[in-house]
Amino acid sequence: MRKEQSSNFINEQFLFQVCELNSAVSVISGRWKSQIVYSISQGNNRFHLLLQELTNISETVLARQLKELETHAILVKQEIPDSVPVGVEYILTNKGKDLVPILESLCDWGKTYAEGKEISI
Amino acid sequence: MRKEQSSNFINEQFLFQVCELNSAVSVISGRWKSQIVYSISQGNNRFHLLLQELTNISETVLARQLKELETHAILVKQEIPDSVPVGVEYILTNKGKDLVPILESLCDWGKTYAEGKEISI
DNA sequence: GCAATAACTAACAAAATTGTTAGTAGGTAA
DNA sequence: TTACCTACTAACAATTTTGTTAGTTATTGC
C-alpha cells in the first residue's frame, strides 16, 4: 500500500500534474508490463500462455501485473463462455491497442542505439 | 548496488534479451527521468534550472538521475568554458534527441486517455 | 477418490528505488 | 572573513516494487 504522505508519493503526484508524460511512463514501468502488453497484442491472451511466454514469471507476479494493467484500463478480462475449466481472455482496450505502436517505436529506438554503439551528440 | 544473483536481476536480464523494448522502457523508468529529458530538450540544460523546474527534487536525487541518464548515453555533460563559478551544461545525445518524439507521443497518448474517460474495447 | 488444469489470492520476505542528511570544491560579493 | 553560489558525493533511512510460499475454487480425466 502506498503511503499518501510520503515524499515519494507526493513527488509522483506532482509529476503527474506537470505533464501526462509522467503518468503515461508510470503505466508502462514495471518489470513485466510492456512485454505483457506486447505479448497480448501478438495473441498470447490467456493466463497460461503468458506464463509460458514469460518463462521466469510466477503466477502470483503475473496476476499482479495483469491486475495493475487492468486498473490502468490497458486491458480487460473476459470469461470465455462455456469454457471448461473456466477460461479467461485478456483483451486490450483501445487505450492498450494505441499503446502498442508506441512500444514498437521504443523497441526500434532501443535497437538503433543498442549497447556498445558510440555516443554521438 | 544490484545483486547479480537475485531473481529480480535475472528476470530483468531475461527480459532485456527477449526484446529491446524492455531495456528501452527501463531507461525511461525512474521517478524524474522522462521529465528531465523533456526539460532539457526545452532548454533547461543547467543543473540549477532543472532544480527550479522540478520544484520538489533534491540536489542529490537530481544528480543521481542525471548520472543514470548519462550512463545510458541519453545525455552528456559539458563544462561551459570560462564560466565562473564553473558551469555545466547537459546536452542530449542523438539517442536522447530521438527519444523526445517518442516521449511526446506517450504524452499525447496519456492526454487522449486521461483518467475518468470511459473504457472502450 | 485422486491428481491435474486454469486462474487466481494473502501474507510475507527480499531487493531495488527514492529521499534525507551532511558534507565537498573552487570561486564571488559584502 | 563570512556567507553564498554551482555542482556535486557518500552514507544512510524510508518507501516501494518484486519475488516466494502456501493456499483457494471449480471442473475433468483416470
mmCIF file of C-alpha atoms (C1' of nucleotides) in Angstrom:
data_model
loop_
_atom_site.group_PDB
_atom_site.id
_atom_site.type_symbol
_atom_site.label_atom_id
_atom_site.label_comp_id
_atom_site.label_asym_id
_atom_site.label_seq_id
_atom_site.Cartn_x
_atom_site.Cartn_y
_atom_site.Cartn_z
ATOM 1 C CA MET A 1 0.000 0.000 0.000
ATOM 2 C CA ARG A 2 1.265 3.461 -0.862
ATOM 3 C CA LYS A 3 1.792 5.921 1.958
ATOM 4 C CA GLU A 4 -0.028 9.000 0.770
ATOM 5 C CA GLN A 5 2.005 11.304 2.998
ATOM 6 C CA SER A 6 5.413 10.114 1.770
ATOM 7 C CA SER A 7 7.682 12.337 -0.291
ATOM 8 C CA ASN A 8 7.789 9.556 -2.813
ATOM 9 C CA PHE A 9 4.025 9.659 -3.311
ATOM 10 C CA ILE A 10 3.832 13.463 -3.226
ATOM 11 C CA ASN A 11 6.578 13.801 -5.838
ATOM 12 C CA GLU A 12 4.822 11.279 -8.064
ATOM 13 C CA GLN A 13 1.590 13.276 -7.847
ATOM 14 C CA PHE A 14 3.487 16.490 -8.593
ATOM 15 C CA LEU A 15 4.931 14.970 -11.770
ATOM 16 C CA PHE A 16 1.528 13.645 -12.828
ATOM 17 C CA GLN A 17 0.309 17.246 -12.708
ATOM 18 C CA VAL A 18 3.300 18.664 -14.574
ATOM 19 C CA CYS A 19 2.637 16.546 -17.647
ATOM 20 C CA GLU A 20 0.688 13.469 -18.762
ATOM 21 C CA LEU A 21 4.011 12.099 -19.915
ATOM 22 C CA ASN A 22 4.814 11.119 -16.357
ATOM 23 C CA SER A 23 1.639 9.166 -15.717
ATOM 24 C CA ALA A 24 1.997 7.530 -19.123
ATOM 25 C CA VAL A 25 5.511 6.356 -18.293
ATOM 26 C CA SER A 26 4.403 5.096 -14.888
ATOM 27 C CA VAL A 27 1.742 2.932 -16.532
ATOM 28 C CA ILE A 28 4.301 1.058 -18.641
ATOM 29 C CA SER A 29 7.007 0.976 -15.967
ATOM 30 C CA GLY A 30 7.140 -2.271 -14.057
ATOM 31 C CA ARG A 31 9.219 -5.348 -14.583
ATOM 32 C CA TRP A 32 6.933 -7.277 -16.985
ATOM 33 C CA LYS A 33 4.310 -4.777 -18.093
ATOM 34 C CA SER A 34 5.332 -3.657 -21.552
ATOM 35 C CA GLN A 35 6.253 -7.214 -22.522
ATOM 36 C CA ILE A 36 2.840 -8.446 -21.330
ATOM 37 C CA VAL A 37 1.061 -5.790 -23.388
ATOM 38 C CA TYR A 38 3.124 -6.691 -26.421
ATOM 39 C CA SER A 39 2.579 -10.444 -25.925
ATOM 40 C CA ILE A 40 -1.167 -9.987 -25.651
ATOM 41 C CA SER A 41 -1.144 -7.914 -28.833
ATOM 42 C CA GLN A 42 0.566 -10.873 -30.513
ATOM 43 C CA GLY A 43 -2.218 -13.235 -29.471
ATOM 44 C CA ASN A 44 -0.961 -14.600 -26.161
ATOM 45 C CA ASN A 45 -4.121 -13.565 -24.439
ATOM 46 C CA ARG A 46 -4.544 -16.374 -21.904
ATOM 47 C CA PHE A 47 -3.055 -16.615 -18.438
ATOM 48 C CA HIS A 48 -1.256 -19.880 -19.116
ATOM 49 C CA LEU A 49 0.048 -18.666 -22.488
ATOM 50 C CA LEU A 50 1.609 -15.655 -20.822
ATOM 51 C CA LEU A 51 3.110 -17.929 -18.161
ATOM 52 C CA GLN A 52 4.771 -19.914 -20.944
ATOM 53 C CA GLU A 53 5.987 -16.890 -22.886
ATOM 54 C CA LEU A 54 7.469 -15.117 -19.878
ATOM 55 C CA THR A 55 9.488 -18.132 -18.784
ATOM 56 C CA ASN A 56 10.562 -16.904 -15.362
ATOM 57 C CA ILE A 57 7.431 -15.149 -14.208
ATOM 58 C CA SER A 58 5.468 -16.659 -11.315
ATOM 59 C CA GLU A 59 1.679 -16.951 -11.279
ATOM 60 C CA THR A 60 1.463 -14.504 -8.418
ATOM 61 C CA VAL A 61 3.526 -11.873 -10.164
ATOM 62 C CA LEU A 62 1.732 -12.311 -13.489
ATOM 63 C CA ALA A 63 -1.658 -11.968 -11.810
ATOM 64 C CA ARG A 64 -0.499 -8.810 -10.061
ATOM 65 C CA GLN A 65 0.898 -7.185 -13.202
ATOM 66 C CA LEU A 66 -2.270 -8.034 -15.131
ATOM 67 C CA LYS A 67 -4.405 -6.526 -12.406
ATOM 68 C CA GLU A 68 -2.387 -3.295 -12.496
ATOM 69 C CA LEU A 69 -2.725 -3.115 -16.273
ATOM 70 C CA GLU A 70 -6.456 -3.633 -15.813
ATOM 71 C CA THR A 71 -6.565 -0.840 -13.212
ATOM 72 C CA HIS A 72 -4.970 1.488 -15.757
ATOM 73 C CA ALA A 73 -7.522 0.407 -18.347
ATOM 74 C CA ILE A 74 -4.905 -1.067 -20.688
ATOM 75 C CA LEU A 75 -6.759 -4.373 -20.785
ATOM 76 C CA VAL A 76 -9.945 -6.053 -19.647
ATOM 77 C CA LYS A 77 -10.661 -9.612 -18.581
ATOM 78 C CA GLN A 78 -13.338 -11.611 -20.315
ATOM 79 C CA GLU A 79 -14.527 -15.050 -19.309
ATOM 80 C CA ILE A 80 -14.688 -17.388 -22.259
ATOM 81 C CA PRO A 81 -18.285 -18.653 -22.317
ATOM 82 C CA ASP A 82 -18.843 -22.392 -21.741
ATOM 83 C CA SER A 83 -15.101 -22.996 -21.387
ATOM 84 C CA VAL A 84 -14.176 -25.898 -19.118
ATOM 85 C CA PRO A 85 -12.319 -25.375 -16.912
ATOM 86 C CA VAL A 86 -13.402 -21.769 -16.944
ATOM 87 C CA GLY A 87 -11.028 -19.729 -19.130
ATOM 88 C CA VAL A 88 -10.248 -16.045 -19.124
ATOM 89 C CA GLU A 89 -9.122 -13.943 -22.059
ATOM 90 C CA TYR A 90 -7.209 -10.727 -21.713
ATOM 91 C CA ILE A 91 -8.291 -8.154 -24.271
ATOM 92 C CA LEU A 92 -6.507 -4.895 -24.962
ATOM 93 C CA THR A 93 -8.759 -1.855 -24.719
ATOM 94 C CA ASN A 94 -8.454 0.921 -27.276
ATOM 95 C CA LYS A 95 -6.082 2.591 -24.854
ATOM 96 C CA GLY A 96 -3.992 -0.572 -24.778
ATOM 97 C CA LYS A 97 -4.111 -1.004 -28.555
ATOM 98 C CA ASP A 98 -2.984 2.583 -29.095
ATOM 99 C CA LEU A 99 -0.044 1.924 -26.816
ATOM 100 C CA VAL A 100 1.335 -0.883 -28.995
ATOM 101 C CA PRO A 101 2.764 1.284 -31.811
ATOM 102 C CA ILE A 102 4.437 3.495 -29.210
ATOM 103 C CA LEU A 103 6.012 0.425 -27.646
ATOM 104 C CA GLU A 104 7.151 -0.593 -31.111
ATOM 105 C CA SER A 105 8.849 2.745 -31.669
ATOM 106 C CA LEU A 106 10.513 2.420 -28.268
ATOM 107 C CA CYS A 107 11.707 -1.002 -29.360
ATOM 108 C CA ASP A 108 13.088 0.368 -32.627
ATOM 109 C CA TRP A 109 14.782 3.183 -30.741
ATOM 110 C CA GLY A 110 16.364 0.618 -28.417
ATOM 111 C CA LYS A 111 17.612 -1.407 -31.377
ATOM 112 C CA THR A 112 19.064 1.631 -33.124
ATOM 113 C CA TYR A 113 21.076 2.639 -30.089
ATOM 114 C CA ALA A 114 21.845 -0.787 -28.663
ATOM 115 C CA GLU A 115 24.686 -1.126 -26.158
ATOM 116 C CA GLY A 116 28.178 -0.780 -27.483
ATOM 117 C CA LYS A 117 27.478 1.793 -30.130
ATOM 118 C CA GLU A 118 29.356 5.048 -29.972
ATOM 119 C CA ILE A 119 27.849 8.064 -28.325
ATOM 120 C CA SER A 120 27.118 10.857 -30.754
ATOM 121 C CA ILE A 121 25.919 14.345 -29.997
ATOM 122 C CA MET B 1 24.052 -1.903 -5.791
ATOM 123 C CA ARG B 2 22.262 -4.620 -7.733
ATOM 124 C CA LYS B 3 22.628 -8.182 -6.554
ATOM 125 C CA GLU B 4 23.538 -10.086 -9.660
ATOM 126 C CA GLN B 5 22.262 -13.377 -8.263
ATOM 127 C CA SER B 6 18.809 -12.094 -7.341
ATOM 128 C CA SER B 7 15.705 -13.239 -9.179
ATOM 129 C CA ASN B 8 14.935 -9.603 -9.737
ATOM 130 C CA PHE B 9 18.185 -9.046 -11.621
ATOM 131 C CA ILE B 10 17.991 -12.342 -13.506
ATOM 132 C CA ASN B 11 14.432 -11.620 -14.654
ATOM 133 C CA GLU B 12 15.461 -8.165 -15.811
ATOM 134 C CA GLN B 13 18.303 -9.645 -17.876
ATOM 135 C CA PHE B 14 15.920 -12.234 -19.322
ATOM 136 C CA LEU B 15 13.547 -9.509 -20.496
ATOM 137 C CA PHE B 16 16.408 -7.471 -21.953
ATOM 138 C CA GLN B 17 17.175 -10.497 -24.128
ATOM 139 C CA VAL B 18 13.560 -11.103 -25.135
ATOM 140 C CA CYS B 19 13.220 -7.676 -26.714
ATOM 141 C CA GLU B 20 14.930 -4.272 -26.799
ATOM 142 C CA LEU B 21 11.579 -2.875 -25.736
ATOM 143 C CA ASN B 22 12.319 -3.881 -22.169
ATOM 144 C CA SER B 23 15.692 -2.188 -21.928
ATOM 145 C CA ALA B 24 14.231 0.878 -23.628
ATOM 146 C CA VAL B 25 11.456 1.108 -21.036
ATOM 147 C CA SER B 26 13.910 0.604 -18.185
ATOM 148 C CA VAL B 27 15.948 3.574 -19.419
ATOM 149 C CA ILE B 28 12.996 5.966 -19.143
ATOM 150 C CA SER B 29 11.558 4.413 -15.979
ATOM 151 C CA GLY B 30 12.527 6.254 -12.829
ATOM 152 C CA ARG B 31 10.727 8.937 -10.932
ATOM 153 C CA TRP B 32 12.108 12.043 -12.706
ATOM 154 C CA LYS B 33 13.823 10.724 -15.814
ATOM 155 C CA SER B 34 11.438 11.366 -18.668
ATOM 156 C CA GLN B 35 10.598 14.813 -17.295
ATOM 157 C CA ILE B 36 14.311 15.639 -17.074
ATOM 158 C CA VAL B 37 14.876 14.588 -20.687
ATOM 159 C CA TYR B 38 11.910 16.638 -21.793
ATOM 160 C CA SER B 39 13.004 19.688 -19.755
ATOM 161 C CA ILE B 40 16.498 19.555 -21.199
ATOM 162 C CA SER B 41 15.044 19.353 -24.714
ATOM 163 C CA GLN B 42 13.132 22.545 -23.873
ATOM 164 C CA GLY B 43 16.327 24.364 -22.978
ATOM 165 C CA ASN B 44 16.575 23.772 -19.228
ATOM 166 C CA ASN B 45 20.029 22.351 -19.614
ATOM 167 C CA ARG B 46 21.682 23.567 -16.405
ATOM 168 C CA PHE B 47 21.683 21.877 -13.016
ATOM 169 C CA HIS B 48 20.119 24.853 -11.250
ATOM 170 C CA LEU B 49 17.497 25.340 -13.970
ATOM 171 C CA LEU B 50 16.383 21.737 -13.569
ATOM 172 C CA LEU B 51 16.274 22.202 -9.791
ATOM 173 C CA GLN B 52 13.895 25.124 -10.345
ATOM 174 C CA GLU B 53 11.728 23.342 -12.891
ATOM 175 C CA LEU B 54 11.332 20.170 -10.848
ATOM 176 C CA THR B 55 10.226 22.001 -7.736
ATOM 177 C CA ASN B 56 10.418 19.146 -5.274
ATOM 178 C CA ILE B 57 13.543 17.374 -6.443
ATOM 179 C CA SER B 58 16.617 17.463 -4.205
ATOM 180 C CA GLU B 59 20.129 18.091 -5.488
ATOM 181 C CA THR B 60 21.167 14.584 -4.553
ATOM 182 C CA VAL B 61 18.322 12.975 -6.427
ATOM 183 C CA LEU B 62 18.741 15.200 -9.480
ATOM 184 C CA ALA B 63 22.469 14.434 -9.647
ATOM 185 C CA ARG B 64 21.734 10.721 -9.417
ATOM 186 C CA GLN B 65 19.076 10.728 -12.128
ATOM 187 C CA LEU B 66 21.336 12.771 -14.418
ATOM 188 C CA LYS B 67 24.184 10.336 -13.871
ATOM 189 C CA GLU B 68 21.949 7.391 -14.778
ATOM 190 C CA LEU B 69 20.793 9.145 -17.939
ATOM 191 C CA GLU B 70 24.458 9.774 -18.734
ATOM 192 C CA THR B 71 25.253 6.085 -18.151
ATOM 193 C CA HIS B 72 22.560 5.170 -20.672
ATOM 194 C CA ALA B 73 24.030 7.671 -23.135
ATOM 195 C CA ILE B 74 20.886 9.824 -23.228
ATOM 196 C CA LEU B 75 22.904 12.919 -22.359
ATOM 197 C CA VAL B 76 26.448 14.142 -21.850
ATOM 198 C CA LYS B 77 27.875 16.756 -19.528
ATOM 199 C CA GLN B 78 29.889 19.653 -20.892
ATOM 200 C CA GLU B 79 31.706 22.240 -18.838
ATOM 201 C CA ILE B 80 30.958 25.733 -20.026
ATOM 202 C CA PRO B 81 34.367 27.276 -20.796
ATOM 203 C CA ASP B 82 35.464 30.276 -18.717
ATOM 204 C CA SER B 83 32.253 30.180 -16.689
ATOM 205 C CA VAL B 84 32.619 31.432 -13.103
ATOM 206 C CA PRO B 85 31.707 29.647 -10.966
ATOM 207 C CA VAL B 86 32.271 26.691 -13.252
ATOM 208 C CA GLY B 87 29.040 25.776 -15.032
ATOM 209 C CA VAL B 88 27.946 22.518 -16.574
ATOM 210 C CA GLU B 89 25.576 22.053 -19.481
ATOM 211 C CA TYR B 90 23.615 18.895 -20.099
ATOM 212 C CA ILE B 91 23.366 18.085 -23.785
ATOM 213 C CA LEU B 92 21.117 15.408 -25.262
ATOM 214 C CA THR B 93 22.952 12.903 -27.439
ATOM 215 C CA ASN B 94 21.406 11.759 -30.704
ATOM 216 C CA LYS B 95 19.976 8.859 -28.731
ATOM 217 C CA GLY B 96 18.421 11.328 -26.314
ATOM 218 C CA LYS B 97 17.126 13.580 -29.071
ATOM 219 C CA ASP B 98 15.496 10.652 -30.843
ATOM 220 C CA LEU B 99 13.742 9.760 -27.610
ATOM 221 C CA VAL B 100 11.957 13.107 -27.380
ATOM 222 C CA PRO B 101 9.322 12.485 -30.106
ATOM 223 C CA ILE B 102 8.551 9.110 -28.533
ATOM 224 C CA LEU B 103 8.036 10.807 -25.170
ATOM 225 C CA GLU B 104 5.768 13.296 -26.939
ATOM 226 C CA SER B 105 3.647 10.518 -28.372
ATOM 227 C CA LEU B 106 3.451 8.914 -24.925
ATOM 228 C CA CYS B 107 2.310 12.275 -23.612
ATOM 229 C CA ASP B 108 -0.358 12.579 -26.304
ATOM 230 C CA TRP B 109 -1.490 9.036 -25.590
ATOM 231 C CA GLY B 110 -1.771 9.926 -21.899
ATOM 232 C CA LYS B 111 -3.838 13.003 -22.724
ATOM 233 C CA THR B 112 -6.153 11.090 -25.037
ATOM 234 C CA TYR B 113 -6.948 8.519 -22.398
ATOM 235 C CA ALA B 114 -6.746 10.689 -19.289
ATOM 236 C CA GLU B 115 -8.375 9.458 -16.087
ATOM 237 C CA GLY B 116 -12.126 9.432 -15.942
ATOM 238 C CA LYS B 117 -12.764 8.594 -19.559
ATOM 239 C CA GLU B 118 -14.782 5.513 -20.337
ATOM 240 C CA ILE B 119 -13.072 2.264 -21.127
ATOM 241 C CA SER B 120 -13.624 1.133 -24.696
ATOM 242 C CA ILE B 121 -12.596 -2.102 -26.322
ATOM 243 C "C1'" DG C 1 -11.276 -40.724 -4.696
ATOM 244 C "C1'" DC C 2 -7.046 -38.596 -6.552
ATOM 245 C "C1'" DA C 3 -4.351 -35.974 -9.468
ATOM 246 C "C1'" DA C 4 -4.369 -32.371 -12.792
ATOM 247 C "C1'" DT C 5 -5.681 -27.897 -15.058
ATOM 248 C "C1'" DA C 6 -6.949 -22.839 -15.145
ATOM 249 C "C1'" DA C 7 -6.768 -18.873 -12.763
ATOM 250 C "C1'" DC C 8 -6.165 -16.856 -9.207
ATOM 251 C "C1'" DT C 9 -5.182 -14.525 -3.617
ATOM 252 C "C1'" DA C 10 -2.996 -13.342 1.016
ATOM 253 C "C1'" DA C 11 0.857 -12.784 3.705
ATOM 254 C "C1'" DC C 12 5.378 -12.295 3.945
ATOM 255 C "C1'" DA C 13 10.416 -11.619 2.589
ATOM 256 C "C1'" DA C 14 13.970 -9.852 -0.441
ATOM 257 C "C1'" DA C 15 15.643 -6.400 -3.196
ATOM 258 C "C1'" DA C 16 15.524 -2.065 -5.542
ATOM 259 C "C1'" DT C 17 14.410 2.722 -5.812
ATOM 260 C "C1'" DT C 18 13.781 7.126 -3.809
ATOM 261 C "C1'" DG C 19 14.553 10.554 -0.379
ATOM 262 C "C1'" DT C 20 17.353 12.740 3.570
ATOM 263 C "C1'" DT C 21 21.288 14.460 5.972
ATOM 264 C "C1'" DA C 22 25.529 16.202 5.903
ATOM 265 C "C1'" DG C 23 29.438 17.271 3.569
ATOM 266 C "C1'" DT C 24 32.851 18.525 -0.605
ATOM 267 C "C1'" DA C 25 35.433 22.080 -4.039
ATOM 268 C "C1'" DG C 26 36.548 26.415 -6.039
ATOM 269 C "C1'" DG C 27 35.333 30.784 -6.684
ATOM 270 C "C1'" DT C 28 32.445 35.608 -5.755
ATOM 271 C "C1'" DA C 29 30.395 39.520 -3.203
ATOM 272 C "C1'" DA C 30 29.824 42.279 1.064
ATOM 273 C "C1'" DT D 1 36.096 36.584 6.974
ATOM 274 C "C1'" DT D 2 31.792 35.115 6.447
ATOM 275 C "C1'" DA D 3 28.315 33.757 3.661
ATOM 276 C "C1'" DC D 4 26.837 32.292 -0.821
ATOM 277 C "C1'" DC D 5 26.826 30.049 -5.493
ATOM 278 C "C1'" DT D 6 27.338 25.867 -8.705
ATOM 279 C "C1'" DA D 7 27.574 21.317 -8.889
ATOM 280 C "C1'" DC D 8 28.173 17.735 -6.959
ATOM 281 C "C1'" DT D 9 29.102 12.847 -3.427
ATOM 282 C "C1'" DA D 10 28.691 9.311 0.436
ATOM 283 C "C1'" DA D 11 26.138 7.080 3.757
ATOM 284 C "C1'" DC D 12 22.013 6.012 5.450
ATOM 285 C "C1'" DA D 13 16.807 5.608 6.048
ATOM 286 C "C1'" DA D 14 12.177 5.308 4.167
ATOM 287 C "C1'" DT D 15 9.320 3.509 0.838
ATOM 288 C "C1'" DT D 16 8.063 0.822 -2.984
ATOM 289 C "C1'" DT D 17 8.488 -2.990 -6.063
ATOM 290 C "C1'" DT D 18 9.341 -7.673 -6.942
ATOM 291 C "C1'" DG D 19 9.543 -12.410 -5.707
ATOM 292 C "C1'" DT D 20 8.251 -16.570 -2.643
ATOM 293 C "C1'" DT D 21 5.394 -19.712 -0.132
ATOM 294 C "C1'" DA D 22 1.345 -21.683 0.552
ATOM 295 C "C1'" DG D 23 -3.013 -21.760 -0.149
ATOM 296 C "C1'" DT D 24 -8.158 -21.374 -2.901
ATOM 297 C "C1'" DT D 25 -12.246 -22.684 -6.321
ATOM 298 C "C1'" DA D 26 -14.231 -25.301 -9.681
ATOM 299 C "C1'" DT D 27 -14.044 -28.848 -13.064
ATOM 300 C "C1'" DT D 28 -12.195 -33.022 -15.853
ATOM 301 C "C1'" DG D 29 -9.963 -37.372 -16.698
ATOM 302 C "C1'" DC D 30 -8.438 -41.783 -14.744
#
